[in-house]
CSV table of C-alpha atoms and ligand atoms in Angstrom, one decimal:
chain,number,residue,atom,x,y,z
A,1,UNK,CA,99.3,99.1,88.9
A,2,UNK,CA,102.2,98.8,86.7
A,3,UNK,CA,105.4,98.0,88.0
A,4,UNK,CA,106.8,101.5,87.0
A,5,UNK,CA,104.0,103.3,89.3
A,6,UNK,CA,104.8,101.0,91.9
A,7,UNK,CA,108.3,101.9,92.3
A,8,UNK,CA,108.9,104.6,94.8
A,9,UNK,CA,112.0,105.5,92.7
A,10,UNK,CA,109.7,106.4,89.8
A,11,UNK,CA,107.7,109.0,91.7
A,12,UNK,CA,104.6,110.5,89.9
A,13,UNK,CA,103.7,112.9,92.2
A,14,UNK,CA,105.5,114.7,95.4
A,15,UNK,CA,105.9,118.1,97.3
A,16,UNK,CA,109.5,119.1,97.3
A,17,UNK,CA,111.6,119.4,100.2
A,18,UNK,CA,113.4,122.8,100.4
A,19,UNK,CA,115.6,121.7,102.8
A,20,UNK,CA,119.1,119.6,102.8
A,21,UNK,CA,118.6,116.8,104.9
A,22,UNK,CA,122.2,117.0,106.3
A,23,UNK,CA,125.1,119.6,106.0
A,24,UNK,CA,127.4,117.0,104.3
A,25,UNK,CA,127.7,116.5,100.8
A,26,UNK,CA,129.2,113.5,100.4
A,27,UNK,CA,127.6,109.9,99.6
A,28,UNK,CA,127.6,106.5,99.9
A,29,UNK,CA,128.2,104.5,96.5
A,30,UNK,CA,127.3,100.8,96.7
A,31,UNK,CA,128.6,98.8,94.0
A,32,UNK,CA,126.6,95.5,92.6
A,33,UNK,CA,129.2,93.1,93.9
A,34,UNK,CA,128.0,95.0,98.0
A,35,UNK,CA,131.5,97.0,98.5
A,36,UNK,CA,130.9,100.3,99.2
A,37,UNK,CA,132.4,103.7,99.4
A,38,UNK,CA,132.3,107.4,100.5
A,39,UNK,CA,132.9,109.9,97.3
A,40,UNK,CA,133.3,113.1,98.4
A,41,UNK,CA,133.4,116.0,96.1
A,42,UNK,CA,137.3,116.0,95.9
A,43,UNK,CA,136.5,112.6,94.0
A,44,UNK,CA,134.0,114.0,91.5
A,45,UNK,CA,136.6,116.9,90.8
A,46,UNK,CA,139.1,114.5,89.2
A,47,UNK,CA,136.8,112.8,87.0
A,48,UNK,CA,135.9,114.7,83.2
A,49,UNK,CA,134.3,117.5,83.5
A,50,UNK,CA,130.7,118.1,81.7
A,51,UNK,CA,128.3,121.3,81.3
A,52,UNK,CA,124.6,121.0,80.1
A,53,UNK,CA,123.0,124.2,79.3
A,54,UNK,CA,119.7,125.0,79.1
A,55,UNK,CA,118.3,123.3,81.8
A,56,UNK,CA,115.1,124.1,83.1
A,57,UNK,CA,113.5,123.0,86.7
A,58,UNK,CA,110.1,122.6,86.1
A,59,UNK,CA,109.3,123.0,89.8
A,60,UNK,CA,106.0,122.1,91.9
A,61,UNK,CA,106.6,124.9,94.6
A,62,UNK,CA,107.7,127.7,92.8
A,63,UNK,CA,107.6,127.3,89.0
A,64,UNK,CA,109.6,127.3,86.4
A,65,UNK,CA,113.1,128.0,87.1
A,66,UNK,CA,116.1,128.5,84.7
A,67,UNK,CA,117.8,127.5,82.4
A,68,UNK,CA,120.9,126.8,84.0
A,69,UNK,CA,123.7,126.0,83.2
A,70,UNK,CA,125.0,122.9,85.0
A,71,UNK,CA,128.7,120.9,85.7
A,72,UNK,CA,129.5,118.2,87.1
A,73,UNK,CA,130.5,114.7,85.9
A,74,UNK,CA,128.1,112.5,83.6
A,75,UNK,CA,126.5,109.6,85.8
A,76,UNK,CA,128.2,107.0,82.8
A,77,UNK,CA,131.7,108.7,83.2
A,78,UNK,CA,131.1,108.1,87.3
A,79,UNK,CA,129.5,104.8,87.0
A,80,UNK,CA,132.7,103.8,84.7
A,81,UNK,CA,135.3,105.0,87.1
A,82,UNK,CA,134.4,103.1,90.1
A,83,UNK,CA,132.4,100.2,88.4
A,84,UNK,CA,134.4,98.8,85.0
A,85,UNK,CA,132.0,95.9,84.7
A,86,UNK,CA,128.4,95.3,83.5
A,87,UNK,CA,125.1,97.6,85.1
A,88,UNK,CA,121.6,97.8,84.7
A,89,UNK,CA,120.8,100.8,86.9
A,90,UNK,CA,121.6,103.0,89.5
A,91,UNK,CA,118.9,104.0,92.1
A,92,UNK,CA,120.3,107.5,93.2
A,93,UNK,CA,118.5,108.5,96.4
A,94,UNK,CA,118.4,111.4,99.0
A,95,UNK,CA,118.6,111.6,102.5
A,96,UNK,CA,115.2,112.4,102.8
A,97,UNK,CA,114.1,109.6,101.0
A,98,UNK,CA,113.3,111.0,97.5
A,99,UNK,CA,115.1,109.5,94.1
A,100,UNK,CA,115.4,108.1,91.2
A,101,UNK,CA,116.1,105.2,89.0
A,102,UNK,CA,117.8,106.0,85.9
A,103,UNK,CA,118.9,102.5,83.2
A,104,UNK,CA,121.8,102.5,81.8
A,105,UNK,CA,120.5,103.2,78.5
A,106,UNK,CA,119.7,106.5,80.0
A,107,UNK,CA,123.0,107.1,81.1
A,108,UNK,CA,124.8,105.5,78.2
A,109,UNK,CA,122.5,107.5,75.4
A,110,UNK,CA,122.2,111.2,76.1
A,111,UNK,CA,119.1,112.6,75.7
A,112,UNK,CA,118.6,115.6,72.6
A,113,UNK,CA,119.0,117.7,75.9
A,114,UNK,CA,122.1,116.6,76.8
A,115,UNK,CA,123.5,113.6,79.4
A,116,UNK,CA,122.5,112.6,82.5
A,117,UNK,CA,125.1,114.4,85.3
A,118,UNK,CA,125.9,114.7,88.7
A,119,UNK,CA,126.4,118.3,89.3
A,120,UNK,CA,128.3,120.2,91.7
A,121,UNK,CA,127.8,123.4,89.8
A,122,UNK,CA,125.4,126.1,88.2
A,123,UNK,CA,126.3,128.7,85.9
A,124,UNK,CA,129.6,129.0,86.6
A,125,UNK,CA,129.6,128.4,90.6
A,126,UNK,CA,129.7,125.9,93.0
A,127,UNK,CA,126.2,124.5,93.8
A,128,UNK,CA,125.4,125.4,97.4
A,129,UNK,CA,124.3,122.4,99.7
A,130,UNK,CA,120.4,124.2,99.6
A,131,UNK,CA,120.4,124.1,95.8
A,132,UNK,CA,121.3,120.3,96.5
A,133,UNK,CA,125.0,119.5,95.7
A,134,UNK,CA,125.4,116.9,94.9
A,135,UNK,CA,122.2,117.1,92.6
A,136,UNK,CA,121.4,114.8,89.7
A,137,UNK,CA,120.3,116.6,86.1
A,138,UNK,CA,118.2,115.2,84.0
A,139,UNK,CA,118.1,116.9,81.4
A,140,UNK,CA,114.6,117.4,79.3
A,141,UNK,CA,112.6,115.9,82.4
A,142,UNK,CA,109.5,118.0,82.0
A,143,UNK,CA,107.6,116.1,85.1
A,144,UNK,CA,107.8,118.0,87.8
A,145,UNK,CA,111.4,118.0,88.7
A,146,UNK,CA,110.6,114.6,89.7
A,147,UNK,CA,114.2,113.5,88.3
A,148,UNK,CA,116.3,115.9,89.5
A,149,UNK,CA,117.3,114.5,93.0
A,150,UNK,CA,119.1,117.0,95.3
A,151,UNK,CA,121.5,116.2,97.8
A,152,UNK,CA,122.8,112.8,96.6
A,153,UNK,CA,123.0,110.5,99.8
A,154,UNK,CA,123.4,107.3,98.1
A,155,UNK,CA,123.9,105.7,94.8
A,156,UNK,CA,123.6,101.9,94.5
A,157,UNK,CA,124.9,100.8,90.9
A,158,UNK,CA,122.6,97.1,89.9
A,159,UNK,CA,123.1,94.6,87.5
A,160,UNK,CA,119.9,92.8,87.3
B,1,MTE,N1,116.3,115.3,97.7
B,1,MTE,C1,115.2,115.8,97.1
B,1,MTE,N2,115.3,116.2,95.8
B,1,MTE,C2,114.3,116.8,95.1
B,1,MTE,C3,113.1,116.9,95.8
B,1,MTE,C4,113.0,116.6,97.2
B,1,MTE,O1,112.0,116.7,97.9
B,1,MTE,N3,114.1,116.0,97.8
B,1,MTE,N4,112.0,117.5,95.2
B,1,MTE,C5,112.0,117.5,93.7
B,1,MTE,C6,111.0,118.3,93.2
B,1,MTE,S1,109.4,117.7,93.2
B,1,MTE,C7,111.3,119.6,92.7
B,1,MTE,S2,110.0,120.5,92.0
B,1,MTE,C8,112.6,120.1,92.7
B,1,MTE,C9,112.8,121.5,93.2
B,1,MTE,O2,114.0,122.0,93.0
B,1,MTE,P1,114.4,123.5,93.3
B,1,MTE,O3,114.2,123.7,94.7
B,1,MTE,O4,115.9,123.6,92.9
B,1,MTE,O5,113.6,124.3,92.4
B,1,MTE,O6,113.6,119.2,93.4
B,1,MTE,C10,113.4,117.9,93.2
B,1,MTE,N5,114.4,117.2,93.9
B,2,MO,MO1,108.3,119.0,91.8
């Protein structure tokens, strides 16, 4: 096995969870020097604003969903406010277990589909907690929505 397949933050296959696993939708961030914060979404408000548009969920349970328009904040622009210095990566897992691990290339580089966010809204409203704020977009992932964590729980920024 390759170390990619072995990483449970680069799932290739899973059944999605339709439900949040808590009410609340704030997170834990954990920084690469081991300080940590809560952000709520008061925090996220203040930082630049970004939309991607035509988004599509490519979802296992129900199909193909979208597009949608989605705003939040771009994972660089977050990473950036609360961590000036160098990264690798940022694992960005749920409650339930399920994430991701996105480089900072990744985040850095936006895709031909637009950046990497953390959104908090969709077309023009306020993401409910069931549609996963706070969810992570990224956009262009055609593998089963296996990117596009809902309901943030923590985000742990490296520097390997
Ligand atoms: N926290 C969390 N996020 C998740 C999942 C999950 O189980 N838990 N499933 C993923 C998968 S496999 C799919 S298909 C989509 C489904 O998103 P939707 O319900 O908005 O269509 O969420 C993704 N994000
Ligand atoms: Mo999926």
């Amino acid at each position: 096995m390759t170390a990619e397949q072995d990483d449970p933050l680069r799932p290739h296959s899973h059944d999605s969870n339709p439900e949040p696993p808590s009410p609340d939708s704030h997170f834990t961030l954990v920084l690469p020097d081991g300080r940590s914060r809560i952000i709520t979404l008061a925090d996220l408000y203040r930082l630049p604003v970004a939309t991607v548009s035509n988004c599509i969920i490519v979802s296992t349970g129900h199909g193909i969903s979208g597009p949608f328009t989605f705003t939040g904040v771009t994972l660089w622009d977050f990473v950036m406010a609360y961590w000036p210095g160098t990264w690798t990566e940022a694992e960005v897992v749920s409650a339930d277990g399920f994430g991701n691990r996105v480089f900072v290339a990744e985040a850095r580089n936006a895709s031909s589909s637009g950046p990497i966010i953390l959104a908090y809204g969709v077309d023009d409203t306020r993401l409910t907690r069931r549609q996963g704020v706070v969810r992570l977009i990224v956009p262009g992932e055609r593998d089963d929505a296996l990117r596009q964590v809902k309901w943030i729980g923590k985000i742990v920024i490296r520097d390997r």
